[in-house]
XYZ file of C-alpha atoms in Angstrom:
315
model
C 6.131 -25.879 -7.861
C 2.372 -26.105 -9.102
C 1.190 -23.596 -11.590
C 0.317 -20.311 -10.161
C -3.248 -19.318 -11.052
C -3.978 -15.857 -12.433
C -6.882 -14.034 -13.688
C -7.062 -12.704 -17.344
C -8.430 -9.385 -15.824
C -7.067 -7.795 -12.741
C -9.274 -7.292 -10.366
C -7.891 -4.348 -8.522
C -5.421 -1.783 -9.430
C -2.858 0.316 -7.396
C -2.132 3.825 -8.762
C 0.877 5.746 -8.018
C -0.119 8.811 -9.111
C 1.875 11.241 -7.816
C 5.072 10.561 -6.281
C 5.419 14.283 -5.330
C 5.181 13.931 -1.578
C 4.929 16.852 1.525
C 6.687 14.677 3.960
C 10.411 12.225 3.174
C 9.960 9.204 5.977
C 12.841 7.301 6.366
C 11.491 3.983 5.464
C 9.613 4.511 2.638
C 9.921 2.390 -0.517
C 10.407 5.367 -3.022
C 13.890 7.502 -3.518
C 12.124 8.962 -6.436
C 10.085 12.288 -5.815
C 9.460 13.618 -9.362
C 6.440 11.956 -10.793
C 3.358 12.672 -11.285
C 0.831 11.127 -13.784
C -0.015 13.836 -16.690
C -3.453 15.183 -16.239
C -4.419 14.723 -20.183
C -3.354 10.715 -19.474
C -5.404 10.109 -16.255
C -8.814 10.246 -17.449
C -7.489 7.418 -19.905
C -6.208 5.167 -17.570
C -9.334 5.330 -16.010
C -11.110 4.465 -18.944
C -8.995 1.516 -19.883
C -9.396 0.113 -15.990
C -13.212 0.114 -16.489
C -12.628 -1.699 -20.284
C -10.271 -4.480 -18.331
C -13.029 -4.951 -15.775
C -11.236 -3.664 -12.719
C -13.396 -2.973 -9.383
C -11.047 -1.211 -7.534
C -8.498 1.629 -7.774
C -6.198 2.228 -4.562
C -4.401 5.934 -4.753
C -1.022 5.803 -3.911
C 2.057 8.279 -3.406
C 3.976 10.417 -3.130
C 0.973 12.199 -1.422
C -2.571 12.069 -3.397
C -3.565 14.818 -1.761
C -1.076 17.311 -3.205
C -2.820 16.687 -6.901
C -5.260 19.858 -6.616
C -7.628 17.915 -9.560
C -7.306 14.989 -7.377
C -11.701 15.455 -6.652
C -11.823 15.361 -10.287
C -10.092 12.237 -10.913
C -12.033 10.184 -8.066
C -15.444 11.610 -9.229
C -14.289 10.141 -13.152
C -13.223 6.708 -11.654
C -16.524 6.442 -9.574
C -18.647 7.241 -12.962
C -17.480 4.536 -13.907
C -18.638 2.173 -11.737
C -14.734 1.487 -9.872
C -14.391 1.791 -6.217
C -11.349 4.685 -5.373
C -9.348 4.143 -2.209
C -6.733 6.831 -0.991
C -3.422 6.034 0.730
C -2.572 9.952 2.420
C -0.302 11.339 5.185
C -3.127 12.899 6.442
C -0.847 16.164 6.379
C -3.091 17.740 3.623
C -6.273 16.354 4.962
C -8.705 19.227 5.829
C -12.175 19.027 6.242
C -13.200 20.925 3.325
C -10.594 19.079 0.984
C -12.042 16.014 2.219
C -15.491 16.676 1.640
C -14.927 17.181 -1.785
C -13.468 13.782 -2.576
C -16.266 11.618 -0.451
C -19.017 13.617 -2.513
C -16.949 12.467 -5.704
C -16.883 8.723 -4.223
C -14.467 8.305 -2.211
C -14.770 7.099 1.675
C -12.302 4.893 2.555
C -8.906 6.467 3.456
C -5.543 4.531 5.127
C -3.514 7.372 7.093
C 0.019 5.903 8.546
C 1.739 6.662 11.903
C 4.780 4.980 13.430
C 4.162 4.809 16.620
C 1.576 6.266 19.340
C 3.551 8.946 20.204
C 5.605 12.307 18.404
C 8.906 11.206 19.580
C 8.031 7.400 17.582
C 6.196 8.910 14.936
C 7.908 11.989 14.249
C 11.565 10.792 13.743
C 10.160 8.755 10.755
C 7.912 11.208 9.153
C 9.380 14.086 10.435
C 9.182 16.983 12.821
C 6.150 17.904 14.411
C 4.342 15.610 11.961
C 2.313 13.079 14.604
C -0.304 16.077 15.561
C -1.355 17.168 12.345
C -1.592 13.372 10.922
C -4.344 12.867 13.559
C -5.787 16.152 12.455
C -6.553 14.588 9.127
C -7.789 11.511 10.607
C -10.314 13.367 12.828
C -10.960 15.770 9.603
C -11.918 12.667 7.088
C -13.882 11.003 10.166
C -16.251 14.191 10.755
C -16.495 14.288 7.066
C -17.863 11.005 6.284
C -14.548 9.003 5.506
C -13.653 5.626 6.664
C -10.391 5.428 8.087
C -7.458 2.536 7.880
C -5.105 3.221 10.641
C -1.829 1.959 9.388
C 1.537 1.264 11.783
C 4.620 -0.146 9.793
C 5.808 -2.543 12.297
C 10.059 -2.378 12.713
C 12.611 -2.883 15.326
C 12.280 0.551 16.603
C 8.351 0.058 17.687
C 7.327 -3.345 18.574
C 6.843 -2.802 21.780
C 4.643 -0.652 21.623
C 1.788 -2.535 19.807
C -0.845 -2.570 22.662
C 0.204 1.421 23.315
C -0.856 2.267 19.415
C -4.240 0.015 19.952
C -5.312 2.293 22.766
C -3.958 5.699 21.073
C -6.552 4.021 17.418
C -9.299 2.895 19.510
C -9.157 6.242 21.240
C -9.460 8.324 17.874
C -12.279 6.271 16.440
C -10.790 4.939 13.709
C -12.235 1.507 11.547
C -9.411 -0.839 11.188
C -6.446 -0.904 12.498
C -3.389 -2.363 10.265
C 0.456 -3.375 11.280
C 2.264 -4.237 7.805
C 5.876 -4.792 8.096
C 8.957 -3.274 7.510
C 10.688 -3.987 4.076
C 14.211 -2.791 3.289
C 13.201 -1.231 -0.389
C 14.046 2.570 -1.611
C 14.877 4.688 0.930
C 14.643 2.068 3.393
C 16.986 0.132 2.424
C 19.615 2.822 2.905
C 17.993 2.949 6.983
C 18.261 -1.144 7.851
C 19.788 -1.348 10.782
C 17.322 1.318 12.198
C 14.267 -0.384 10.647
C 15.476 -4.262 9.988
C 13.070 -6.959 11.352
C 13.832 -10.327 12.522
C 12.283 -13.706 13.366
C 11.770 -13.092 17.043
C 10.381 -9.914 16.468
C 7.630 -11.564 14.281
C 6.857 -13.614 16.773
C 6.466 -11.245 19.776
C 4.293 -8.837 17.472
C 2.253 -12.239 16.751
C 1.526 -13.280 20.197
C 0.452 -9.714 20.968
C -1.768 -9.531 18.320
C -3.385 -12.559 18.645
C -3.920 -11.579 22.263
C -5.160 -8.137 21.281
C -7.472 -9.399 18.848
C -9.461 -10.644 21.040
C -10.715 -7.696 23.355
C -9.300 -4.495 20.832
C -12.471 -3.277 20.268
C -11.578 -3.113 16.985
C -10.766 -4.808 13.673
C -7.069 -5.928 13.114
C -5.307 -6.649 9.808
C -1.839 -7.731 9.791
C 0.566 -9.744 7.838
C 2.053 -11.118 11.197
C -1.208 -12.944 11.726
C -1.318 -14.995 8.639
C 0.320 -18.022 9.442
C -1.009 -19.999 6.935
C 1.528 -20.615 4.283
C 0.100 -19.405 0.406
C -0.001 -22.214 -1.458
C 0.768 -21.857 -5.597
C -2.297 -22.469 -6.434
C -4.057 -20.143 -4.709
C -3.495 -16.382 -6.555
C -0.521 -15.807 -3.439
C -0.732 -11.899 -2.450
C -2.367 -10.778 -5.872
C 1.070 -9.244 -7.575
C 0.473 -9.946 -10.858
C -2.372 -12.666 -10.192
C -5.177 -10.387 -9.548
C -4.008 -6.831 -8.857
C -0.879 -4.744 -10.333
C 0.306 -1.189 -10.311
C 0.294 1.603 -12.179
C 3.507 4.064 -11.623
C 3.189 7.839 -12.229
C 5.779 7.158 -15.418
C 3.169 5.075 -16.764
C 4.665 1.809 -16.388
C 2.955 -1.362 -14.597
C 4.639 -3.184 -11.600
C 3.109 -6.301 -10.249
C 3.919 -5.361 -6.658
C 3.009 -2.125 -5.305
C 6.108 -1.565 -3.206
C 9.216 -3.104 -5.394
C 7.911 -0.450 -7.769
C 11.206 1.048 -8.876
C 12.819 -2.451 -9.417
C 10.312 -4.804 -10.684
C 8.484 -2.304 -13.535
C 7.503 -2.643 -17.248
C 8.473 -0.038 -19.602
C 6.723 3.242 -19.553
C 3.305 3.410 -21.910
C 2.759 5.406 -24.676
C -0.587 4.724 -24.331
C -2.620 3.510 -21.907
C -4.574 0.794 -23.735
C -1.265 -1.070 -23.639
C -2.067 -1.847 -20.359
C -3.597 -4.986 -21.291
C -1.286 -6.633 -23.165
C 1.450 -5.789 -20.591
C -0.391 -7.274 -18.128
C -1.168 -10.525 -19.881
C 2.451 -10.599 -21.543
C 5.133 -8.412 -20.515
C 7.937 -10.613 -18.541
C 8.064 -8.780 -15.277
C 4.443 -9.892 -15.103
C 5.186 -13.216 -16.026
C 8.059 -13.986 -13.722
C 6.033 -12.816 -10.543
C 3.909 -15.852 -12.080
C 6.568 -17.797 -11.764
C 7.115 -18.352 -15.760
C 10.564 -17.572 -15.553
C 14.036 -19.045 -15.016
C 14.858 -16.399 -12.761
C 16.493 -18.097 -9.164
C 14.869 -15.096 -6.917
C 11.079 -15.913 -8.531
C 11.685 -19.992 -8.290
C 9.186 -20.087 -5.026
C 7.100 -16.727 -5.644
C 3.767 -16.590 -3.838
C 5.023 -19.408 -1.679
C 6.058 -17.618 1.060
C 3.895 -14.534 2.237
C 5.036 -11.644 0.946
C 7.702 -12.708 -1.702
C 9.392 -9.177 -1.424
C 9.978 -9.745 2.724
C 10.822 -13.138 1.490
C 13.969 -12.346 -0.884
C 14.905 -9.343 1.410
C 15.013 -11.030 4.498
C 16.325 -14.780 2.820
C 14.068 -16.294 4.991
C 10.272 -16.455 5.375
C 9.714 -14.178 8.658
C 5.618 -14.859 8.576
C 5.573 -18.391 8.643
């Protein structure tokens, strides 16, 4: 395998911080509920992103929105000169809350449904959940926010691609994006509800590809990247050019194996650095280790759909 390349200083940075969460979906990749990043801490980590040079800051959950200082935290990280992001429900999404955080900097928001209906999207995120997530996407559109429609494609909705096109297109949202199921956390105690397989890849493909072409709107999807990632190109950017900070204050280099592939926690957060130039679990998703499961990482697509599925689904 040819040397993995990897930049010195991340580019982009994934931040669980909070895994408190409003809603429990049944595929989701925690089974951990309890975090939260201390408040005297985040400030910090902010400052050390901006010394390491990072451009970007993604905020993950758990549900963001449920941190009530969460404006003040997005106005810090703008100050200093890093784009924020915000992964949300959409539960918690009003217009007032979201006014606050795109006058502190942030715009761009990804909201996730399962499917363009309550009776799809509901019996993942839960009862009487599917109205009141496009209530937040209509409340951070008339308040200035970009929106990232997100579907997580499975076995349970992939027929019903061209059905959740029509339902984004029809509430004006910017991108739409189908990322795939993977069984981690909680759902990989929900498999056989969720589990995806080769010929499903390739149905979602075809539609997509067809789609693409007269959606009306932008499409971003793992299941359209055929091209295999070579090693030395920086593969999905675990570990190469992005990481992830977890809510205990430890790094992961993949933002969804976050409760199996982590450092230790920091004491402080100017160890972040040195973790992420030395620690091993950084390392091995470099492929500087002996380890059987990391042999071919960033060879494959995603190398977590890779090793939980034994097979490459996306090629």
């Amino acid at each position: 395998m040819k040397k993995i390349l990897w930049l010195k200083k991340p580019l982009y940075a994934n931040w669980y911080i909070t895994t408190k969460c409003n809603l429990r979906c049944t595929h989701c990749y925690l089974t951990d509920y309890t975090k939260e990043t201390p408040r005297n801490l985040a400030f910090s980590i902010v400052d050390e992103l901006q010394a390491m040079g990072v451009a970007g800051v993604y905020l993950l959950g758990g549900e963001p929105l449920a941190m009530s200082n969460l404006d003040e935290i997005v106005k810090y990280i703008s100050s200093k000169k890093i784009s924020p992001s915000i992964a949300t429900n959409g539960i918690l999404a009003t217009k007032d809350r979201i006014k606050l955080l795109v006058t502190a900097g942030c715009t761009q928001y990804q909201v996730s449904l399962e499917g363009h209906s309550p009776e799809l999207s509901d019996a993942v995120r839960g009862r009487d959940t599917f109205e009141k997530i496009l209530n937040g996407v209509d409340a951070i559109k008339s308040s200035g926010g970009r929106v990232i429609l997100n579907l997580t494609i499975s076995k349970r909705n992939y027929m019903q691609i061209e059905e959740m096109l029509r339902m984004a297109r029809s509430v004006g949202v910017d991108l739409m994006r189908f990322s795939a199921f993977i069984p981690v956390g909680t759902g990989d105690l929900n498999q056989a509800l969720y589990k995806l397989n080769r010929e499903i890849v390739l149905h979602v493909r075809e539609v997509l590809e067809k789609s693409a072409l007269s959606a009306g709107l932008p499409i971003d999807s793992i299941f359209l990247h055929k091209e295999k990632h070579q090693s030395h190109t920086l593969g999905c950017g675990a570990a190469t050019h992005s990481f992830t900070i977890n809510a205990d204050l430890s790094l992961s280099p993949c933002d969804i194996d976050i409760e199996r592939e982590r450092t230790k926690p920091m004491s402080d957060p100017r160890e972040m650095r040195d973790l992420w130039m030395n620690s091993a679990v950084f390392k091995k998703w470099r492929g500087e280790s002996s380890d059987p499961l990391f042999k071919e990482v960033h060879q494959h697509h995603c190398h977590l759909a890779y090793t939980n599925y034994r097979q490459d689904l996306f090629r």
